[in-house]
Coordinates of C-alpha atoms and ligand atoms in Angstrom, one line a residue:
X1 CA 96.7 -5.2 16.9
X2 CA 99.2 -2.4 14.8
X3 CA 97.4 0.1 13.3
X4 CA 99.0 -1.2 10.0
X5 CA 97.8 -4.8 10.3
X6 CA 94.5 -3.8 10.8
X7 CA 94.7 -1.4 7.9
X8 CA 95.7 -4.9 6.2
X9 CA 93.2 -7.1 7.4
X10 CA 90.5 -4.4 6.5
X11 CA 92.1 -4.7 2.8
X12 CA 92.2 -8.4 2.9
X13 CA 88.0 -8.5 3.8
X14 CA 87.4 -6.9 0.3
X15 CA 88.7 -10.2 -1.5
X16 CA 85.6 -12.0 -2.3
X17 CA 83.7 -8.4 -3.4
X18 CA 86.6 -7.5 -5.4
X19 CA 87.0 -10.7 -7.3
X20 CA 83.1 -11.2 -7.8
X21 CA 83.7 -7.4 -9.8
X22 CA 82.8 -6.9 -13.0
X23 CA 85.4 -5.7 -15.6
X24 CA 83.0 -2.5 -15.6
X25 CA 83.3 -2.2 -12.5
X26 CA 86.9 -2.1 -12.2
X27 CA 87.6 0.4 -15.2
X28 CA 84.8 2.8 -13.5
X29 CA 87.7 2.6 -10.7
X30 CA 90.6 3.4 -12.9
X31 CA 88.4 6.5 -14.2
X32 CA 87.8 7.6 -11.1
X33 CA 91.5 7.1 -10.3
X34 CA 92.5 9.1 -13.9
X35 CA 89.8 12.1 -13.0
X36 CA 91.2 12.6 -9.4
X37 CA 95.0 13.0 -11.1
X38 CA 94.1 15.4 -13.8
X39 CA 92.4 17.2 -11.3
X40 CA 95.6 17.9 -9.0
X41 CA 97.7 18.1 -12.2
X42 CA 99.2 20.8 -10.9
X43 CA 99.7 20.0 -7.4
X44 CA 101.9 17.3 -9.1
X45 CA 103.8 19.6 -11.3
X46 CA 104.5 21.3 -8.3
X47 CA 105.8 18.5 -6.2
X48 CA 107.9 16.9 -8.6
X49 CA 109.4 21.0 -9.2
X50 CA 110.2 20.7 -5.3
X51 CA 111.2 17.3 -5.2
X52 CA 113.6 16.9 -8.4
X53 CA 113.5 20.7 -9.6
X54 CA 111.7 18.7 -12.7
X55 CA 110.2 20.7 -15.6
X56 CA 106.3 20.9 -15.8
X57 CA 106.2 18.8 -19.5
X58 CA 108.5 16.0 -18.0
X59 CA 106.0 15.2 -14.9
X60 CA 102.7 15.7 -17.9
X61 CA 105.1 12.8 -19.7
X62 CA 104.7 11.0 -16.1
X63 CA 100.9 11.3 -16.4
X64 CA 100.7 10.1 -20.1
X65 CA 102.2 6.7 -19.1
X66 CA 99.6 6.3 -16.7
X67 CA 96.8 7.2 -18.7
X68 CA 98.1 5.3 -21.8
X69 CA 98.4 2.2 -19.1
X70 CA 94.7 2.9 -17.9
X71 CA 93.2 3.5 -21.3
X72 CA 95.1 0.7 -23.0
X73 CA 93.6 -1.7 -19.8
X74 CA 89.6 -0.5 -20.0
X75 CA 89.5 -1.3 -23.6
X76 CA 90.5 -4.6 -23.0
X77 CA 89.8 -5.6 -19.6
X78 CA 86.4 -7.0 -20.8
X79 CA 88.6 -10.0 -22.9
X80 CA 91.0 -10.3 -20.5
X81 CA 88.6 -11.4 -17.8
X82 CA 86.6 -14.0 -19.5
X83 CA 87.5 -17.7 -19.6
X84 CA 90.2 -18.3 -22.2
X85 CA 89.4 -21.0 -23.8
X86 CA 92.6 -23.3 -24.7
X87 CA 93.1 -26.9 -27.0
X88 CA 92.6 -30.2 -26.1
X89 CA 95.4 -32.8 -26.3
X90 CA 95.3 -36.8 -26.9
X91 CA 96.1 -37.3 -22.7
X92 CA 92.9 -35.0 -22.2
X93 CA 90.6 -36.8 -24.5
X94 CA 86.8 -35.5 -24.0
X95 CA 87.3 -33.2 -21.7
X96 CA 87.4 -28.7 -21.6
X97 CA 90.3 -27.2 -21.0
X98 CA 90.3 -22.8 -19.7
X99 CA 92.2 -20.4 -17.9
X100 CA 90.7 -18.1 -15.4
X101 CA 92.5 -15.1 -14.4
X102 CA 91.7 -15.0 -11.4
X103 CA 92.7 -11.9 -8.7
X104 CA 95.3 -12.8 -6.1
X105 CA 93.9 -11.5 -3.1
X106 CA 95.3 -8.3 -2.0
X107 CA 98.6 -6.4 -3.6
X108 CA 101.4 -4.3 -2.4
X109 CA 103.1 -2.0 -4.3
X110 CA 106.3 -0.5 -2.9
X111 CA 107.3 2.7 -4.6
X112 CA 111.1 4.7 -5.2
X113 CA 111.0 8.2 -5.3
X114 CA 112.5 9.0 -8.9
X115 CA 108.9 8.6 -10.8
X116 CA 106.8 8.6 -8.1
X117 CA 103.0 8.9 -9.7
X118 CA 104.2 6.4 -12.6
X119 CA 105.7 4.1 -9.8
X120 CA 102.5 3.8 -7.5
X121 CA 99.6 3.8 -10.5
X122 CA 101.2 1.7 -13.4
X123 CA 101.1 -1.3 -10.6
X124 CA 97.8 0.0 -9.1
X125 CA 96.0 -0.4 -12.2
X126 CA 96.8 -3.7 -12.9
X127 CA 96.0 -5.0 -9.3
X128 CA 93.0 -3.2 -9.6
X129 CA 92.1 -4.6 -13.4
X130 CA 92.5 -8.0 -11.9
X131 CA 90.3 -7.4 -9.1
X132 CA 92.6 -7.3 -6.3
X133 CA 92.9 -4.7 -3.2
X134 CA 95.9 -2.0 -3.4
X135 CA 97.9 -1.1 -0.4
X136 CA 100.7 1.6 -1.7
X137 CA 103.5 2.5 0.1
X138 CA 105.3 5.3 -2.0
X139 CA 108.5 6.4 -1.1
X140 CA 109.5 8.5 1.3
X141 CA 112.1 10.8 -0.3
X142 CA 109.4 12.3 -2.7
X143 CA 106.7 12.8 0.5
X144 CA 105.2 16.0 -1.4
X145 CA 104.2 13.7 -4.4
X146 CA 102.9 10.9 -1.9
X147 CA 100.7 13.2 0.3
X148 CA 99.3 13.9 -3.1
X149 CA 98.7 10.3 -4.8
X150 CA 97.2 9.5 -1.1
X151 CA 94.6 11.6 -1.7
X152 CA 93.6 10.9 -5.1
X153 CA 93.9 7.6 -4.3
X154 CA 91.4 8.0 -1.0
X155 CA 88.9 10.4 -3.1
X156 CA 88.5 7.5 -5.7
X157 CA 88.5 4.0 -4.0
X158 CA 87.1 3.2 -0.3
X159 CA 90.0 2.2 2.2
X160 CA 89.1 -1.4 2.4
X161 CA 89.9 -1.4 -1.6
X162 CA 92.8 1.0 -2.2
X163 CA 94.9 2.0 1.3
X164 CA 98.1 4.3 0.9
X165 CA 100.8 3.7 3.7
X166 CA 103.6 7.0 4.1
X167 CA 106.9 6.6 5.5
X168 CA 109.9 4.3 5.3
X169 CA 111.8 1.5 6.1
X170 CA 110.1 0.8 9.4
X171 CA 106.6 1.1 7.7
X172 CA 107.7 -0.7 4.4
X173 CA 109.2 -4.1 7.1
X174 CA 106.0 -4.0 8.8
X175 CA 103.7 -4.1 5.7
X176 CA 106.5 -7.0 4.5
X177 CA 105.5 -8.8 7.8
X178 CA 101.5 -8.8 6.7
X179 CA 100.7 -12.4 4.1
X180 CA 100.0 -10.0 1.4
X181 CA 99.5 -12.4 -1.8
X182 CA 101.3 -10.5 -4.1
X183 CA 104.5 -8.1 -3.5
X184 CA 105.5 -5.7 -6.5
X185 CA 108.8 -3.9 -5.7
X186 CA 110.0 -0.9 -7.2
X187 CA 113.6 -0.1 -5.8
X188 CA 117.1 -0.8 -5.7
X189 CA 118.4 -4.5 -5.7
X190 CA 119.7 -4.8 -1.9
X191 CA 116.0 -3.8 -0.3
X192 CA 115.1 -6.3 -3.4
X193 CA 116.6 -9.0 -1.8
X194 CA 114.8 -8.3 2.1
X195 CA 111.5 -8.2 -0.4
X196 CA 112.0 -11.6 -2.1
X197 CA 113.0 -13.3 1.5
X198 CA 109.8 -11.3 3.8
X199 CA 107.5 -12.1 0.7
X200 CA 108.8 -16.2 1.0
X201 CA 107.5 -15.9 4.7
X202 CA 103.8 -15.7 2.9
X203 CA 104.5 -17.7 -0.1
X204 CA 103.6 -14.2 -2.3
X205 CA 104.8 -14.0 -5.3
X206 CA 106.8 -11.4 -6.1
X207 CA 107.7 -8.4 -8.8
X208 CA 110.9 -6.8 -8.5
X209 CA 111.5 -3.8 -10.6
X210 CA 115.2 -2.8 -10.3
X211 CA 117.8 -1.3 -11.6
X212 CA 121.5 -2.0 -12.3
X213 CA 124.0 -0.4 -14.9
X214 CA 122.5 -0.3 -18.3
X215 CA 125.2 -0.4 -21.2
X216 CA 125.4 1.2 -24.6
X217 CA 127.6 -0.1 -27.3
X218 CA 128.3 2.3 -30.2
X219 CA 130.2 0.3 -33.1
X220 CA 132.2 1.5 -35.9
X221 CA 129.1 2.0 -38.0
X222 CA 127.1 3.8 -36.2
X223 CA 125.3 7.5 -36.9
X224 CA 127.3 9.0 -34.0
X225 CA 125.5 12.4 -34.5
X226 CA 122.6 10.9 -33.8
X227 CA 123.4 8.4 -30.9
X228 CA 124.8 11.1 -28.8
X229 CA 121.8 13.5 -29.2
X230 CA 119.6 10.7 -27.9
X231 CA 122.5 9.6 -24.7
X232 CA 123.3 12.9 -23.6
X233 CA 119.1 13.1 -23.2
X234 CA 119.0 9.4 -22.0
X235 CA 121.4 10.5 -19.3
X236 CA 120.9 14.0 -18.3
X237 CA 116.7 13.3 -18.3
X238 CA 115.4 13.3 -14.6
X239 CA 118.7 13.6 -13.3
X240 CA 119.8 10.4 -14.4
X241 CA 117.4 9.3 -11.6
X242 CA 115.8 6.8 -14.4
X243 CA 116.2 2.7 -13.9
X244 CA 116.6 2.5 -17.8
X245 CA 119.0 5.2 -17.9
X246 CA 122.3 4.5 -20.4
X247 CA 124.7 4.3 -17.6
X248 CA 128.2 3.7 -19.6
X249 CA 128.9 3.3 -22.8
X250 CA 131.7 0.9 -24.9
X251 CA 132.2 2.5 -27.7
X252 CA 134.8 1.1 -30.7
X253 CA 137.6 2.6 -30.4
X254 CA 137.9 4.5 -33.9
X255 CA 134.7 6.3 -33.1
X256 CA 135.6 7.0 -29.2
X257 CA 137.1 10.3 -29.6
X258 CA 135.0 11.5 -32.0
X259 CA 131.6 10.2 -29.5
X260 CA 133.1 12.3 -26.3
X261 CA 133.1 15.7 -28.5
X262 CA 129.7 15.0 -29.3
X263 CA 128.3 14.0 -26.6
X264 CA 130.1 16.8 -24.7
X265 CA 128.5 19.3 -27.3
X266 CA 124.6 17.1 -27.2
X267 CA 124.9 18.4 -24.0
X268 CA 125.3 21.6 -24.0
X269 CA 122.8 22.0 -27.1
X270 CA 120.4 20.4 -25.2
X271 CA 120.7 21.4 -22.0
X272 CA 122.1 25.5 -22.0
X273 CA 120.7 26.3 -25.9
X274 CA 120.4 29.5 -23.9
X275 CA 123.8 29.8 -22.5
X276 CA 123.1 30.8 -18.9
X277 CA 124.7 27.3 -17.7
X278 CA 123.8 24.5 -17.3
X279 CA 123.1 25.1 -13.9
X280 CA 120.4 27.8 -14.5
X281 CA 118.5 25.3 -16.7
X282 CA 115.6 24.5 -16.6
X283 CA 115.9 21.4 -17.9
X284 CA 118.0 20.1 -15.5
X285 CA 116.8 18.5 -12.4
X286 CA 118.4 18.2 -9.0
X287 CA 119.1 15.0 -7.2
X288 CA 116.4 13.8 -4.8
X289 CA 118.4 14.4 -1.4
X290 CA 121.7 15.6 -0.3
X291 CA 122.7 11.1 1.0
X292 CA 122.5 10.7 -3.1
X293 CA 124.2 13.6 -4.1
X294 CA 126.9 12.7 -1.6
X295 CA 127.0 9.4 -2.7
X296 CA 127.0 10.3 -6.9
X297 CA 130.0 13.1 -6.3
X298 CA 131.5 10.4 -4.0
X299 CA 132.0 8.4 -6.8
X300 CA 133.2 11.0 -9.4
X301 CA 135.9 11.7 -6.8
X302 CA 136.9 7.6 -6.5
X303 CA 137.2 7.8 -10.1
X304 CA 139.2 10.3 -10.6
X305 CA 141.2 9.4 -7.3
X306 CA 141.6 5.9 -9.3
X307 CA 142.5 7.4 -12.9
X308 CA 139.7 8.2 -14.6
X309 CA 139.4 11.3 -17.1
X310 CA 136.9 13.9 -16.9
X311 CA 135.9 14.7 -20.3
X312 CA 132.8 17.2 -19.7
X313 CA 131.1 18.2 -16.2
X314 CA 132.4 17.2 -12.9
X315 CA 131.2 20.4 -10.9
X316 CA 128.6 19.9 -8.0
X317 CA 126.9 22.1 -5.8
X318 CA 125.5 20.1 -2.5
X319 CA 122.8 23.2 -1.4
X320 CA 121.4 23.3 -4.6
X321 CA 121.7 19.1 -4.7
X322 CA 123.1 20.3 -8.4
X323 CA 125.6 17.7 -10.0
X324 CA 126.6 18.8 -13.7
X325 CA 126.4 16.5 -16.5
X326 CA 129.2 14.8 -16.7
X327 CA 131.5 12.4 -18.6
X328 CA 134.2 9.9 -17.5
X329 CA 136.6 8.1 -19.5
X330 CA 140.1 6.2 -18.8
X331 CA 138.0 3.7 -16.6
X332 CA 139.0 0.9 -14.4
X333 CA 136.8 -1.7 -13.1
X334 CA 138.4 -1.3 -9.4
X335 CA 136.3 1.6 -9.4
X336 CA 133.4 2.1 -7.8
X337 CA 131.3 3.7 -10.2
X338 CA 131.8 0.6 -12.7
X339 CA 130.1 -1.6 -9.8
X340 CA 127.5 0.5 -8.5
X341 CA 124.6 1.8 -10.3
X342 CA 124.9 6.1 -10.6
X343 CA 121.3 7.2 -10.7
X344 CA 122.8 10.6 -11.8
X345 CA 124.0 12.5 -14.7
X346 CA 127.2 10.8 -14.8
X347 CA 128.6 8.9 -18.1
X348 CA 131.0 6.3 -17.8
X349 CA 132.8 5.6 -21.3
X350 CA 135.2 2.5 -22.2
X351 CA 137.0 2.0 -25.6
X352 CA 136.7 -1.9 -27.4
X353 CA 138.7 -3.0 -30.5
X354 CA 136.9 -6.5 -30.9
X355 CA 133.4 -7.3 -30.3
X356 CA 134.3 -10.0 -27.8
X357 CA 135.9 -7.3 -26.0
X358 CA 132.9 -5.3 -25.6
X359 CA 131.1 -8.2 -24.7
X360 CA 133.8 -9.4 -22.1
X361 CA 133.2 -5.5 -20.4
X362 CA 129.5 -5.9 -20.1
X363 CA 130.0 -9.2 -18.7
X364 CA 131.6 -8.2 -15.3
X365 CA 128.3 -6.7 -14.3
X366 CA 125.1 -8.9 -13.5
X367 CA 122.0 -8.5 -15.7
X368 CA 120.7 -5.6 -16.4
X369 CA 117.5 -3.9 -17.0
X370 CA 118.2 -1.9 -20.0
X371 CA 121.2 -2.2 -23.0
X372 CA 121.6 -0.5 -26.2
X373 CA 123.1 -0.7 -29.4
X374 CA 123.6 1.9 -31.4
X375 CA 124.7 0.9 -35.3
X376 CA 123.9 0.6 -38.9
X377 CA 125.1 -3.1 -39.2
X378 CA 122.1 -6.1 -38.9
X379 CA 124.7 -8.5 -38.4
X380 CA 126.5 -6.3 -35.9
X381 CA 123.1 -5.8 -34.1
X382 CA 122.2 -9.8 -33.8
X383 CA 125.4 -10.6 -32.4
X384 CA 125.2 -8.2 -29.3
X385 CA 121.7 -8.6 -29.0
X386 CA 122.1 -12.4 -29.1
X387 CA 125.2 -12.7 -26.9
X388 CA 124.2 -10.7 -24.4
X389 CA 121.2 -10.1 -21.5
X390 CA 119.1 -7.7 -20.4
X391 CA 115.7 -7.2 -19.8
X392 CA 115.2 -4.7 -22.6
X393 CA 117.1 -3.8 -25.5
X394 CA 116.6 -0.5 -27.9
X395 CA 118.6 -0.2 -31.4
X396 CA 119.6 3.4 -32.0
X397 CA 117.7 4.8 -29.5
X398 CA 117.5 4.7 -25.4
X399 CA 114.8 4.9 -22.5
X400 CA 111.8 4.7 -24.9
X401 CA 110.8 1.3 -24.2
X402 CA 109.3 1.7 -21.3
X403 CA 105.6 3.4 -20.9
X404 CA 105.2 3.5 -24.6
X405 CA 103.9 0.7 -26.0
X406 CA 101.5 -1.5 -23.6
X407 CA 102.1 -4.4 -26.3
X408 CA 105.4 -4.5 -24.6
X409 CA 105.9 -5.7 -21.3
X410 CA 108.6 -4.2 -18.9
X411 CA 110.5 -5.7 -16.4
X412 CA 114.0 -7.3 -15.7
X413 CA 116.0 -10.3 -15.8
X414 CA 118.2 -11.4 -12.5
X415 CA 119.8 -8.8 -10.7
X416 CA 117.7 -6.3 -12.6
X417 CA 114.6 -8.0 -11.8
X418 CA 111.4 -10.3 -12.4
X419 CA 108.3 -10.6 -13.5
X420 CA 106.8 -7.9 -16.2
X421 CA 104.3 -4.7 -15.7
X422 CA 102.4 -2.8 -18.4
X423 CA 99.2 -4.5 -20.8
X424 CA 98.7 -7.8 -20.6
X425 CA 101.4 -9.0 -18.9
X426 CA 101.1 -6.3 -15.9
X427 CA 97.5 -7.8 -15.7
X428 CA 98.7 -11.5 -16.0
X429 CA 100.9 -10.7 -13.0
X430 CA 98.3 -9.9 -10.7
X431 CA 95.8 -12.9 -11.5
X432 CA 96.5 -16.3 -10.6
X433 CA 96.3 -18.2 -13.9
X434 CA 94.0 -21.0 -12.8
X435 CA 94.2 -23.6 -15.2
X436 CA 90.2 -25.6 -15.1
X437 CA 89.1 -28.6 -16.8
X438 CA 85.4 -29.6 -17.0
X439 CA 84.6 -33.1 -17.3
X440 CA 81.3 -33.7 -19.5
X441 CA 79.5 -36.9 -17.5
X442 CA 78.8 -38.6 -21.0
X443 CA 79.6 -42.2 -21.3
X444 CA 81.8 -41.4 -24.3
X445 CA 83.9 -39.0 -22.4
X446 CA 83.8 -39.8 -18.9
X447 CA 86.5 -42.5 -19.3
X448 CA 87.8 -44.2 -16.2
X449 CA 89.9 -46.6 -17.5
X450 CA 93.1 -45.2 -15.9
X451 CA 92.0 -46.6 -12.6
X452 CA 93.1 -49.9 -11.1
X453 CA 92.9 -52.6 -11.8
X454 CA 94.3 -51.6 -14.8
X455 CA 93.3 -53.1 -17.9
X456 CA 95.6 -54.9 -20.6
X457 CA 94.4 -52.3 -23.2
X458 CA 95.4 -49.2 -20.8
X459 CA 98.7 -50.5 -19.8
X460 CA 99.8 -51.1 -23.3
X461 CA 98.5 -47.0 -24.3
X462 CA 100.3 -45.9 -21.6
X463 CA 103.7 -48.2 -22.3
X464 CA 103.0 -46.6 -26.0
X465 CA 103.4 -43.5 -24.8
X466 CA 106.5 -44.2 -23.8
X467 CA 107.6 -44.7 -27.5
Ligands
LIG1 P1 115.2 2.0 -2.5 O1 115.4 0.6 -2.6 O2 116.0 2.8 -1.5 O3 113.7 2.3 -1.9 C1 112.6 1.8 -2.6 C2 111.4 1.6 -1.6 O4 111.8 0.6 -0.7 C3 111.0 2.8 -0.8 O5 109.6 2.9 -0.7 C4 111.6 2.5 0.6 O6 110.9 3.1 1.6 C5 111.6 1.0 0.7 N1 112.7 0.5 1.5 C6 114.0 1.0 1.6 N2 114.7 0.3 2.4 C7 113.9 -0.7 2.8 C8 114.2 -1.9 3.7 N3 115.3 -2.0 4.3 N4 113.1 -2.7 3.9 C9 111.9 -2.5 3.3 N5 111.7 -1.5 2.5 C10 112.7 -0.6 2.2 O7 115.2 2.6 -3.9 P2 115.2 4.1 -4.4 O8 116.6 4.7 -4.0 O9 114.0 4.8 -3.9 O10 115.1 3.9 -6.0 C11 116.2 3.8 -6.8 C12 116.3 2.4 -7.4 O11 115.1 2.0 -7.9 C13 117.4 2.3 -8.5 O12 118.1 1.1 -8.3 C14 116.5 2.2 -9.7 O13 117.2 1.6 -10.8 C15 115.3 1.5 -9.2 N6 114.2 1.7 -10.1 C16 113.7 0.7 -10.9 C17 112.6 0.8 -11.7 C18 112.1 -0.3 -12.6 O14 111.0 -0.1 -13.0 N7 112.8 -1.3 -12.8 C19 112.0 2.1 -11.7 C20 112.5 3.1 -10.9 C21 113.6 2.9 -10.1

């Protein structure tokens, strides 16, 4: 037997013990969990320095997320795990109706590398709130971070509850082979799809977290001041490395000059307020690996090869895996960068003189995770919102809709994703909602006149139903 499906099968023989938990039990976990991260804090500063050359406060922001998810879960885990009562209805006369949130069995949570600690708790909590076992494979292109979330997670959980698998594909296809009961995917949308077809092997049920190009649209009432503070930090933040990340913008086109010399100066305000360059910042993080940075200056260079304009940015430096902020404009949907989601600091932007315009340029990309809409105008708003899809929206503001409010779940629609993490819905997605009826065994209630031979008053309630 692999050393991985045994691993497994040792998860999988904590079912019954983790189901029969109580809901003290399992926040006692998540404490332990939230004690062994503060106490390597600074190990994870550290990694996520050496991994993405991130600042201290932005991998602290990491940490709040988690906390906020583990907090907002122990103070209601308690209501969550009782039987929820629900009504009656005329068709279930006499008898009691509840749902039972019941663990799936045992969970596994692959990891990306861009928010590494946020990527393999948020899930962990909830399969661990709904009294499931863990086994977390994080990704291997941020392997200081993993080494690190291994160990917290080994100090706070026994193996047979919580198991952390490192490396990559290989490792990630031959936990896929195990009949996990529940697969929660954190990645890019072609690995989504070998997720979706291993987990149909097992009949799990799936959550794909994914990414895909998130659009802006800036209309002719908009604060533009404003809007391009909050993009040039929506894009530059972690690299662009951030699924929600604005990845082009459609702006109209009386506001489209205006919008590049902002955003071009956001930048810099933001980013070099000290004037060494942007390059000495230490705001600005480096790309995970040199593949991706090859890959992100790879399509710069088919843009510009194609037409496009550089407005700000466009320098890299491979060694340093250093890609400037930058800006595109004059864009053409034959190239690449318009199909293909960046995951960098690189802006796309695209005039519109009607709104069906900017609706018809959103719509030659699939759904995706994010979109925003920056103006002053209701009406304005409830048309794009309305005529468009996504799996979050923000109005005049970007990437603050995920981690921040647990009443809010998080997730995608189609190519961008399914199912929903985070409160409620993050917990919901790791229980089975068994649905249980309870007969009473009165004479009043226990009514067994839908049986054959059926009577003459039975068929004619039944035909009434049809009215
Ligand atoms: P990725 O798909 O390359 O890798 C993700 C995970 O899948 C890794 O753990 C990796 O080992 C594993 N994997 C890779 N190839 C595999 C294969 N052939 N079979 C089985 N497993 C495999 O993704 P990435 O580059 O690490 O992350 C970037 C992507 O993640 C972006 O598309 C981004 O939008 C998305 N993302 C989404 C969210 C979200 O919450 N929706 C959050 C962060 C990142």
């Amino acid at each position: 037997m692999s050393e991985i499906k045994k691993r497994f099968e040792e998860l999988q023989s904590s079912t019954l013990k983790l189901r029969n938990s109580s809901a003290e039990e399992r926040i006692e976990k998540l404490q332990s969990i939230w004690q062994g991260i503060i106490a390597r804090k600074e190990d994870l500063f550290k990694a996520g320095a050496e991994e993405r050359g991130c600042h201290e406060v932005d991998i602290a922001a990491e940490l709040v997320m988690v906390k906020g998810e583990i907090d907002y879960v122990s103070k209601h885990l308690a209501k969550w795990v009782k039987p929820q009562k629900v009504k009656g209805s005329l068709s279930s006369f006499g008898k009691k109706s509840e749902i039972r949130y019941q663990s799936k069995g045992v969970v596994l949570n692959i990891a990306a590398y861009n928010a590494p600690t946020a990527e393999c708790f948020v899930p962990a909590i909830a399969a661990i709130a709904a009294g499931n076992a863990i086994a977390i494979k994080p990704s291997e292109f941020a392997p200081a971070s993993a080494q690190i979330i291994e160990e917290i997670i080994h100090e706070a959980l026994p193996r047979s509850e919580a198991d952390v698998f490192q490396g990559g594909v290989k490792v990630s296809q031959e936990l896929l082979a195990q009949p996990f009961n529940h697969i929660y995917y954190t990645g890019g949308n072609n690995v989504g799809k070998i997720v979706m077809k291993a987990a149909a092997d097992h009949f799990a049920s799936v959550t794909l977290e994914m990414g895909g190009k998130s659009p802006v649209i800036i209309d002719e009432t908009a604060d533009l001041e404003n809007a391009a503070t909050k993009l040039a930090w929506g894009r530059v933040m972690n690299a662009g490395q951030v699924c929600i990340a604005p990845e082009y913008v459609v702006v109209h086109e009386s506001r489209q000059a205006e919008f590049q010399k902002l955003i071009s100066d956001k930048i810099q305000a933001l980013y070099n307020s000290k004037g060494d360059g942007l390059e000495n910042s230490e705001y600005v993080p480096r790309i995970i690996n040199a593949r991706h940075h090859k890959r992100i200056t790879g399509l710069i260079k088919d843009a510009v090869k194609k037409g496009a304009t550089i407005v700000t940015g466009g320098k890299a430096d491979a060694k340093d895996r250093y890609i400037e902020p930058t800006v595109l404009t004059d864009m053409t949907e034959d190239m690449d960068i318009m199909n293909e989601e960046v995951f960098g600091p690189v802006m796309a932007v695209l005039p519109y003189k009607t709104r069906e315009q900017a609706l018809e340029i959103i719509s030659h990309r699939p759904n995706p995770l994010a979109m925003y809409i920056y103006s002053k105008d209701d009406e304005a708003i409830e048309y794009f919102l309305t005529n468009t899809s996504s799996g979050s929206a923000v109005v005049n503001n970007n990437c603050v809709q995920a981690g921040t409010n647990p009443n809010l779940p998080f997730g995608g629609v189609g190519a961008s994703g399914m199912g929903r993490s985070g409160g409620f819905e993050g917990f919901k997605e790791m229980s089975n909602a068994r649905s249980i009826m309870h007969q009473p065994l009165d004479r009043f209630r226990d009514i067994l006149m839908m049986l054959p031979p059926y009577s003459e008053k039975y068929q004619n309630l039944i035909m009434k139903g049809l009215k």
